[in-house]
């Protein structure tokens, strides 16, 4: 597997010559390209089969790096980035003309920015003279990758290199926030930073849908989807209703003795939502590979990282 490795120089060289590199982050692995080079960014959309009007997050090493490309930063955003960057938080800011290319934002006046909390990728960003546009490194619509092997499984042919930074520690994508003209902080996608934590920093937030002119692919009804249909409910009841079917189980804490253990993934026997989030996408991929007829899962507690888990499962179940 020559494409996966820990050689930062290889990653730098590939990115500098407009190629794509899989990069580790604390949330999920990204498919990175030079954000300032439209040709390089175009390759991301081709590699993923992603429609070009779905904007990409720009990864930077510090807020200071972005200052030339964005308009004034609202105080509420500064409160968030002061505490939560580097970390699983993406902020949308009004961009200045002539900076971040249109292809990155799908023509939107807003640009999504994030400082990831992963030592390898932070070092990479510090050594590059340009920021990195990077969506999750999966084919459009499929489950996000949390290991270098997940990236290789889907995109080996498309990437020049995959930087190995170990498994992603958070396991779900960043929380996306925007402060609108009325100074309301909106959460566009629940993710690795809990809404509760954001509220302790900036007060009440709105979970309202974004401006409909903004396309947020992670908020499409069907996304993060396995090939195997996902059904959410009470697992014991779902097992009764689907006795004749070959099923896989994705549960929070409980093991179901009547189903062979190879068809079950218990995300956190101790009941930790953080641990469940960390294990979620790998478990979904593993169950999908077993080619069962259904994946049965349940609603997680709607708090902390449970919101992001429920969001991803609901989209995986929608078709
Ligand atoms: O944790 C993450 O955010 C990961 C890692 C790699 O950083 N990235 C990620 O990227 O999840 P992606 O492309 O799979 O999801 C990013 C979401 C998309 O739904 C995109 O539409 C939205 O962010 N987004 C990015 N820029 C935006 C913008 N300017 N306006 C509205 N939505 C934006
Ligand atoms: Mg994605």
Short mmCIF file of C-alpha atoms and ligand atoms in Angstrom, two decimals:
data_model
loop_
_atom_site.label_atom_id
_atom_site.label_comp_id
_atom_site.label_asym_id
_atom_site.label_seq_id
_atom_site.Cartn_x
_atom_site.Cartn_y
_atom_site.Cartn_z
CA UNK A 1 0.00 0.00 0.00
CA UNK A 2 2.55 2.58 -1.16
CA UNK A 3 -0.04 5.30 -1.27
CA UNK A 4 -0.44 5.41 2.55
CA UNK A 5 2.47 6.76 4.60
CA UNK A 6 3.83 9.29 7.04
CA UNK A 7 6.11 11.25 4.73
CA UNK A 8 5.20 14.92 5.06
CA UNK A 9 7.58 15.85 2.22
CA UNK A 10 5.66 13.63 -0.20
CA UNK A 11 2.40 15.27 0.81
CA UNK A 12 3.90 18.74 0.40
CA UNK A 13 5.29 17.92 -3.02
CA UNK A 14 2.02 16.45 -4.27
CA UNK A 15 -0.06 19.38 -3.01
CA UNK A 16 2.39 21.87 -4.48
CA UNK A 17 2.01 20.23 -7.88
CA UNK A 18 -1.82 20.42 -7.75
CA UNK A 19 -2.37 16.79 -6.81
CA UNK A 20 -4.80 15.42 -4.22
CA UNK A 21 -3.70 14.15 -0.80
CA UNK A 22 -5.70 12.36 1.88
CA UNK A 23 -5.13 14.19 5.18
CA UNK A 24 -5.89 13.14 8.74
CA UNK A 25 -8.01 15.36 10.92
CA UNK A 26 -9.54 14.83 14.35
CA UNK A 27 -13.02 14.58 12.78
CA UNK A 28 -12.66 12.54 9.59
CA UNK A 29 -10.04 12.22 6.84
CA UNK A 30 -10.10 14.96 4.20
CA UNK A 31 -9.38 14.94 0.47
CA UNK A 32 -7.11 17.97 0.17
CA UNK A 33 -5.97 20.26 -2.63
CA UNK A 34 -4.40 23.71 -2.89
CA UNK A 35 -7.41 25.96 -2.18
CA UNK A 36 -5.94 28.86 -4.16
CA UNK A 37 -5.58 26.81 -7.36
CA UNK A 38 -8.91 26.28 -9.19
CA UNK A 39 -7.48 23.42 -11.29
CA UNK A 40 -6.39 21.52 -8.20
CA UNK A 41 -9.77 22.14 -6.53
CA UNK A 42 -11.61 20.92 -9.63
CA UNK A 43 -9.90 17.56 -9.20
CA UNK A 44 -11.56 17.14 -5.81
CA UNK A 45 -15.02 17.39 -7.34
CA UNK A 46 -14.10 14.94 -10.10
CA UNK A 47 -12.51 12.45 -7.70
CA UNK A 48 -15.53 12.43 -5.39
CA UNK A 49 -18.24 12.68 -8.10
CA UNK A 50 -19.36 15.72 -6.15
CA UNK A 51 -21.55 18.39 -7.77
CA UNK A 52 -19.50 21.58 -8.10
CA UNK A 53 -22.10 23.77 -6.39
CA UNK A 54 -21.41 22.09 -3.03
CA UNK A 55 -18.83 24.31 -1.32
CA UNK A 56 -15.66 23.02 0.31
CA UNK A 57 -14.21 23.84 3.72
CA UNK A 58 -10.89 25.70 3.64
CA UNK A 59 -8.38 24.38 6.20
CA UNK A 60 -5.96 26.92 7.67
CA UNK A 61 -3.36 26.89 10.43
CA UNK A 62 -4.64 29.98 12.25
CA UNK A 63 -7.29 32.63 12.08
CA UNK A 64 -4.58 35.13 11.13
CA UNK A 65 -3.95 33.20 7.93
CA UNK A 66 -7.51 33.92 6.75
CA UNK A 67 -7.67 37.60 7.64
CA UNK A 68 -6.85 38.82 4.12
CA UNK A 69 -9.61 36.79 2.51
CA UNK A 70 -12.58 37.58 4.76
CA UNK A 71 -14.58 40.64 5.82
CA UNK A 72 -14.74 41.75 9.47
CA UNK A 73 -15.16 38.80 11.81
CA UNK A 74 -18.22 39.07 14.11
CA UNK A 75 -17.34 39.14 17.86
CA UNK A 76 -19.40 35.99 18.48
CA UNK A 77 -17.29 34.11 15.96
CA UNK A 78 -14.13 35.33 17.67
CA UNK A 79 -15.44 34.04 21.01
CA UNK A 80 -15.92 30.64 19.42
CA UNK A 81 -12.59 30.44 17.62
CA UNK A 82 -10.68 31.73 20.69
CA UNK A 83 -11.78 28.70 22.65
CA UNK A 84 -12.50 26.06 20.03
CA UNK A 85 -9.70 26.40 17.45
CA UNK A 86 -7.85 24.27 16.63
CA UNK A 87 -10.84 21.94 16.75
CA UNK A 88 -13.93 20.45 15.12
CA UNK A 89 -15.60 23.78 14.37
CA UNK A 90 -16.13 25.28 10.90
CA UNK A 91 -17.13 28.93 10.67
CA UNK A 92 -18.72 30.62 7.69
CA UNK A 93 -17.46 34.13 6.99
CA UNK A 94 -18.18 36.65 4.23
CA UNK A 95 -15.30 36.44 1.80
CA UNK A 96 -13.54 39.29 0.04
CA UNK A 97 -13.51 39.36 -3.77
CA UNK A 98 -10.30 38.19 -5.40
CA UNK A 99 -9.24 35.89 -2.56
CA UNK A 100 -10.52 32.34 -2.15
CA UNK A 101 -11.55 31.17 -5.65
CA UNK A 102 -15.25 30.86 -6.55
CA UNK A 103 -14.98 27.14 -7.20
CA UNK A 104 -14.22 26.55 -3.50
CA UNK A 105 -17.41 28.24 -2.29
CA UNK A 106 -19.68 27.30 -5.19
CA UNK A 107 -19.94 31.03 -5.89
CA UNK A 108 -21.40 31.71 -2.42
CA UNK A 109 -20.38 34.97 -0.69
CA UNK A 110 -19.59 32.84 2.38
CA UNK A 111 -16.48 30.75 2.88
CA UNK A 112 -16.19 27.89 5.38
CA UNK A 113 -12.97 27.93 7.42
CA UNK A 114 -11.53 25.52 9.93
CA UNK A 115 -8.28 25.01 11.89
CA UNK A 116 -8.10 21.24 12.41
CA UNK A 117 -6.73 19.81 15.63
CA UNK A 118 -4.38 17.17 14.29
CA UNK A 119 -0.62 17.59 14.78
CA UNK A 120 0.29 16.12 11.38
CA UNK A 121 -2.11 18.26 9.40
CA UNK A 122 -1.33 21.37 11.44
CA UNK A 123 2.33 20.92 10.64
CA UNK A 124 1.47 20.39 6.98
CA UNK A 125 -0.62 23.58 6.93
CA UNK A 126 2.16 25.51 8.62
CA UNK A 127 4.66 24.42 6.02
CA UNK A 128 2.50 25.11 2.96
CA UNK A 129 2.26 28.61 1.48
CA UNK A 130 -1.45 28.06 0.71
CA UNK A 131 -4.55 26.77 2.58
CA UNK A 132 -6.17 23.40 1.80
CA UNK A 133 -9.66 22.88 0.45
CA UNK A 134 -10.80 19.52 1.77
CA UNK A 135 -14.13 17.73 1.91
CA UNK A 136 -14.38 14.36 3.62
CA UNK A 137 -12.41 11.79 1.60
CA UNK A 138 -15.28 9.56 0.50
CA UNK A 139 -17.32 9.28 -2.67
CA UNK A 140 -20.17 11.78 -2.66
CA UNK A 141 -23.06 10.53 -0.54
CA UNK A 142 -21.17 7.68 1.19
CA UNK A 143 -19.99 7.28 4.78
CA UNK A 144 -17.03 9.50 5.77
CA UNK A 145 -13.56 7.95 6.34
CA UNK A 146 -11.93 7.77 9.77
CA UNK A 147 -8.79 5.79 8.82
CA UNK A 148 -6.26 6.06 5.96
CA UNK A 149 -7.43 2.66 4.72
CA UNK A 150 -11.01 3.97 4.38
CA UNK A 151 -9.64 6.67 2.08
CA UNK A 152 -7.68 4.15 0.03
CA UNK A 153 -10.72 1.85 -0.24
CA UNK A 154 -12.63 4.49 -2.22
CA UNK A 155 -10.08 6.93 -3.63
CA UNK A 156 -6.77 5.10 -4.04
CA UNK A 157 -6.72 5.83 -7.78
CA UNK A 158 -7.49 9.50 -7.31
CA UNK A 159 -4.97 10.51 -4.64
CA UNK A 160 -1.22 10.99 -5.02
CA UNK A 161 -0.70 10.16 -1.35
CA UNK A 162 -2.56 9.51 1.91
CA UNK A 163 -0.95 10.89 5.06
CA UNK A 164 -1.38 8.41 7.89
CA UNK A 165 -2.31 10.17 11.14
CA UNK A 166 -3.99 7.20 12.80
CA UNK A 167 -7.72 6.83 13.35
CA UNK A 168 -9.72 10.06 13.73
CA UNK A 169 -10.35 10.74 17.41
CA UNK A 170 -13.68 12.59 17.18
CA UNK A 171 -15.18 10.49 14.38
CA UNK A 172 -17.92 12.86 13.13
CA UNK A 173 -17.42 15.98 11.03
CA UNK A 174 -17.02 19.50 12.33
CA UNK A 175 -19.92 21.58 13.61
CA UNK A 176 -20.67 24.34 11.08
CA UNK A 177 -21.74 27.75 12.41
CA UNK A 178 -22.58 31.10 10.91
CA UNK A 179 -23.41 34.43 12.53
CA UNK A 180 -26.03 36.13 10.35
CA UNK A 181 -26.85 39.83 9.79
CA UNK A 182 -29.06 39.85 12.92
CA UNK A 183 -26.11 38.61 15.01
CA UNK A 184 -27.82 35.24 15.47
CA UNK A 185 -25.49 32.28 15.72
CA UNK A 186 -26.88 29.46 13.56
CA UNK A 187 -25.71 25.88 13.65
CA UNK A 188 -25.88 24.55 10.08
CA UNK A 189 -24.57 21.08 10.84
CA UNK A 190 -24.26 19.44 14.28
CA UNK A 191 -20.81 17.91 14.68
CA UNK A 192 -17.76 17.41 16.84
CA UNK A 193 -18.31 20.51 19.02
CA UNK A 194 -21.54 20.15 20.99
CA UNK A 195 -24.26 22.76 20.72
CA UNK A 196 -24.28 22.93 24.53
CA UNK A 197 -20.64 24.08 24.51
CA UNK A 198 -21.30 26.65 21.79
CA UNK A 199 -24.20 28.02 23.85
CA UNK A 200 -22.07 28.44 26.94
CA UNK A 201 -19.77 30.67 24.83
CA UNK A 202 -22.23 32.75 22.78
CA UNK A 203 -25.68 32.20 24.31
CA UNK A 204 -28.70 30.70 22.52
CA UNK A 205 -28.16 29.46 18.97
CA UNK A 206 -30.60 28.86 16.17
CA UNK A 207 -30.82 25.43 14.58
CA UNK A 208 -32.72 26.90 11.67
CA UNK A 209 -31.93 25.81 8.14
CA UNK A 210 -29.35 27.92 6.35
CA UNK A 211 -30.15 30.37 3.64
CA UNK A 212 -31.50 28.15 0.86
CA UNK A 213 -29.02 29.65 -1.57
CA UNK A 214 -26.29 27.93 0.44
CA UNK A 215 -25.85 24.28 -0.47
CA UNK A 216 -24.63 22.24 2.43
CA UNK A 217 -24.18 18.71 1.18
CA UNK A 218 -23.83 17.32 4.69
CA UNK A 219 -27.35 18.62 5.18
CA UNK A 220 -28.83 16.84 2.16
CA UNK A 221 -31.63 14.52 3.21
CA UNK A 222 -29.76 11.41 2.03
CA UNK A 223 -26.06 11.36 2.81
CA UNK A 224 -23.55 9.32 4.79
CA UNK A 225 -25.39 6.37 3.26
CA UNK A 226 -24.34 2.73 3.25
CA UNK A 227 -25.33 0.44 0.35
CA UNK A 228 -27.30 -1.60 2.89
CA UNK A 229 -30.51 0.21 3.93
CA UNK A 230 -30.44 1.59 7.49
CA UNK A 231 -33.53 1.44 9.72
CA UNK A 232 -33.77 3.44 12.97
CA UNK A 233 -36.04 2.37 15.83
CA UNK A 234 -36.26 0.14 18.86
CA UNK A 235 -33.76 -2.58 17.95
CA UNK A 236 -35.53 -5.37 19.86
CA UNK A 237 -38.81 -4.55 18.08
CA UNK A 238 -37.10 -4.18 14.71
CA UNK A 239 -35.55 -7.63 15.19
CA UNK A 240 -39.06 -9.07 15.76
CA UNK A 241 -40.41 -7.35 12.66
CA UNK A 242 -37.52 -8.53 10.47
CA UNK A 243 -37.12 -12.13 11.65
CA UNK A 244 -36.85 -13.52 8.13
CA UNK A 245 -34.18 -11.04 7.07
CA UNK A 246 -30.40 -11.06 7.35
CA UNK A 247 -29.64 -8.07 9.52
CA UNK A 248 -26.70 -6.22 11.01
CA UNK A 249 -27.02 -4.29 14.27
CA UNK A 250 -25.50 -0.93 15.13
CA UNK A 251 -26.30 -0.28 18.77
CA UNK A 252 -25.26 2.29 21.36
CA UNK A 253 -24.67 0.09 24.43
CA UNK A 254 -26.56 -3.15 24.18
CA UNK A 255 -25.56 -6.52 22.73
CA UNK A 256 -28.36 -8.70 21.28
CA UNK A 257 -27.54 -12.35 22.07
CA UNK A 258 -29.84 -13.84 19.40
CA UNK A 259 -27.76 -12.25 16.62
CA UNK A 260 -24.22 -13.58 15.93
CA UNK A 261 -21.63 -11.11 17.23
CA UNK A 262 -19.98 -10.74 13.81
CA UNK A 263 -23.14 -8.95 12.64
CA UNK A 264 -23.20 -6.52 15.57
CA UNK A 265 -21.33 -3.34 16.43
CA UNK A 266 -21.85 -1.95 19.92
CA UNK A 267 -20.50 1.59 19.75
CA UNK A 268 -19.97 2.21 23.48
CA UNK A 269 -20.87 -0.45 26.08
CA UNK A 270 -20.13 2.17 28.79
CA UNK A 271 -22.57 4.65 27.26
CA UNK A 272 -20.10 7.35 26.17
CA UNK A 273 -21.44 9.39 23.26
CA UNK A 274 -17.89 10.55 22.44
CA UNK A 275 -16.74 6.94 22.14
CA UNK A 276 -19.81 6.09 20.06
CA UNK A 277 -19.08 8.96 17.65
CA UNK A 278 -15.47 7.84 17.34
CA UNK A 279 -16.56 4.32 16.32
CA UNK A 280 -19.63 5.23 14.24
CA UNK A 281 -18.38 5.47 10.65
CA UNK A 282 -15.97 2.52 10.84
CA UNK A 283 -18.80 0.38 12.23
CA UNK A 284 -21.16 1.49 9.46
CA UNK A 285 -18.57 0.57 6.83
CA UNK A 286 -17.89 -2.83 8.41
CA UNK A 287 -21.58 -3.70 8.61
CA UNK A 288 -22.07 -2.54 5.03
CA UNK A 289 -19.35 -4.92 3.85
CA UNK A 290 -21.22 -7.91 5.30
CA UNK A 291 -23.93 -7.51 2.62
CA UNK A 292 -26.84 -8.03 4.98
CA UNK A 293 -30.33 -6.98 3.91
CA UNK A 294 -30.73 -4.30 6.59
CA UNK A 295 -28.72 -2.45 9.21
CA UNK A 296 -30.86 -1.94 12.31
CA UNK A 297 -29.98 0.95 14.59
CA UNK A 298 -31.53 3.21 17.19
CA UNK A 299 -31.95 6.84 18.17
CA UNK A 300 -29.11 8.02 20.41
CA UNK A 301 -29.63 10.45 23.32
CA UNK A 302 -30.21 13.87 21.73
CA UNK A 303 -27.45 15.73 23.58
CA UNK A 304 -23.73 16.40 23.16
CA UNK A 305 -22.30 14.31 20.32
CA UNK A 306 -25.56 12.33 20.25
CA UNK A 307 -27.05 15.08 18.08
CA UNK A 308 -24.38 14.65 15.42
CA UNK A 309 -24.73 10.84 15.58
CA UNK A 310 -28.52 11.06 15.14
CA UNK A 311 -28.12 13.55 12.30
CA UNK A 312 -25.78 11.19 10.40
CA UNK A 313 -27.93 8.12 11.06
CA UNK A 314 -31.10 9.89 9.93
CA UNK A 315 -29.44 10.91 6.67
CA UNK A 316 -28.02 7.40 6.21
CA UNK A 317 -31.57 6.04 6.64
CA UNK A 318 -33.20 8.53 4.24
CA UNK A 319 -33.53 7.42 0.64
O1 LIG B 1 -14.85 17.84 9.83
C1 LIG B 1 -15.03 18.28 8.71
O2 LIG B 1 -15.69 19.31 8.50
C2 LIG B 1 -14.39 17.52 7.53
C3 LIG B 1 -12.89 17.55 7.68
C4 LIG B 1 -12.18 16.93 6.52
O3 LIG B 1 -12.47 18.87 7.91
N1 LIG B 1 -14.82 18.05 6.30
C5 LIG B 1 -16.07 17.88 5.81
O4 LIG B 1 -16.23 18.38 4.54
O5 LIG B 1 -16.96 17.33 6.42
P1 LIG B 1 -17.51 18.06 3.64
O6 LIG B 1 -17.27 18.75 2.35
O7 LIG B 1 -17.74 16.60 3.59
O8 LIG B 1 -18.64 18.79 4.38
C6 LIG B 1 -18.52 20.17 4.55
C7 LIG B 1 -19.84 20.83 4.57
C8 LIG B 1 -20.57 20.61 3.28
O9 LIG B 1 -21.88 20.19 3.60
C9 LIG B 1 -20.52 21.97 2.64
O10 LIG B 1 -21.63 22.17 1.81
C10 LIG B 1 -20.46 22.90 3.84
O11 LIG B 1 -19.63 22.23 4.73
N2 LIG B 1 -19.84 24.16 3.47
C11 LIG B 1 -18.56 24.39 3.17
N3 LIG B 1 -18.38 25.66 2.77
C12 LIG B 1 -19.59 26.25 2.83
C13 LIG B 1 -20.08 27.53 2.49
N4 LIG B 1 -19.28 28.48 2.02
N5 LIG B 1 -21.38 27.76 2.67
C14 LIG B 1 -22.21 26.80 3.11
N6 LIG B 1 -21.83 25.55 3.42
C15 LIG B 1 -20.53 25.28 3.28
MG1 LIG B 2 -18.68 14.86 3.50
#
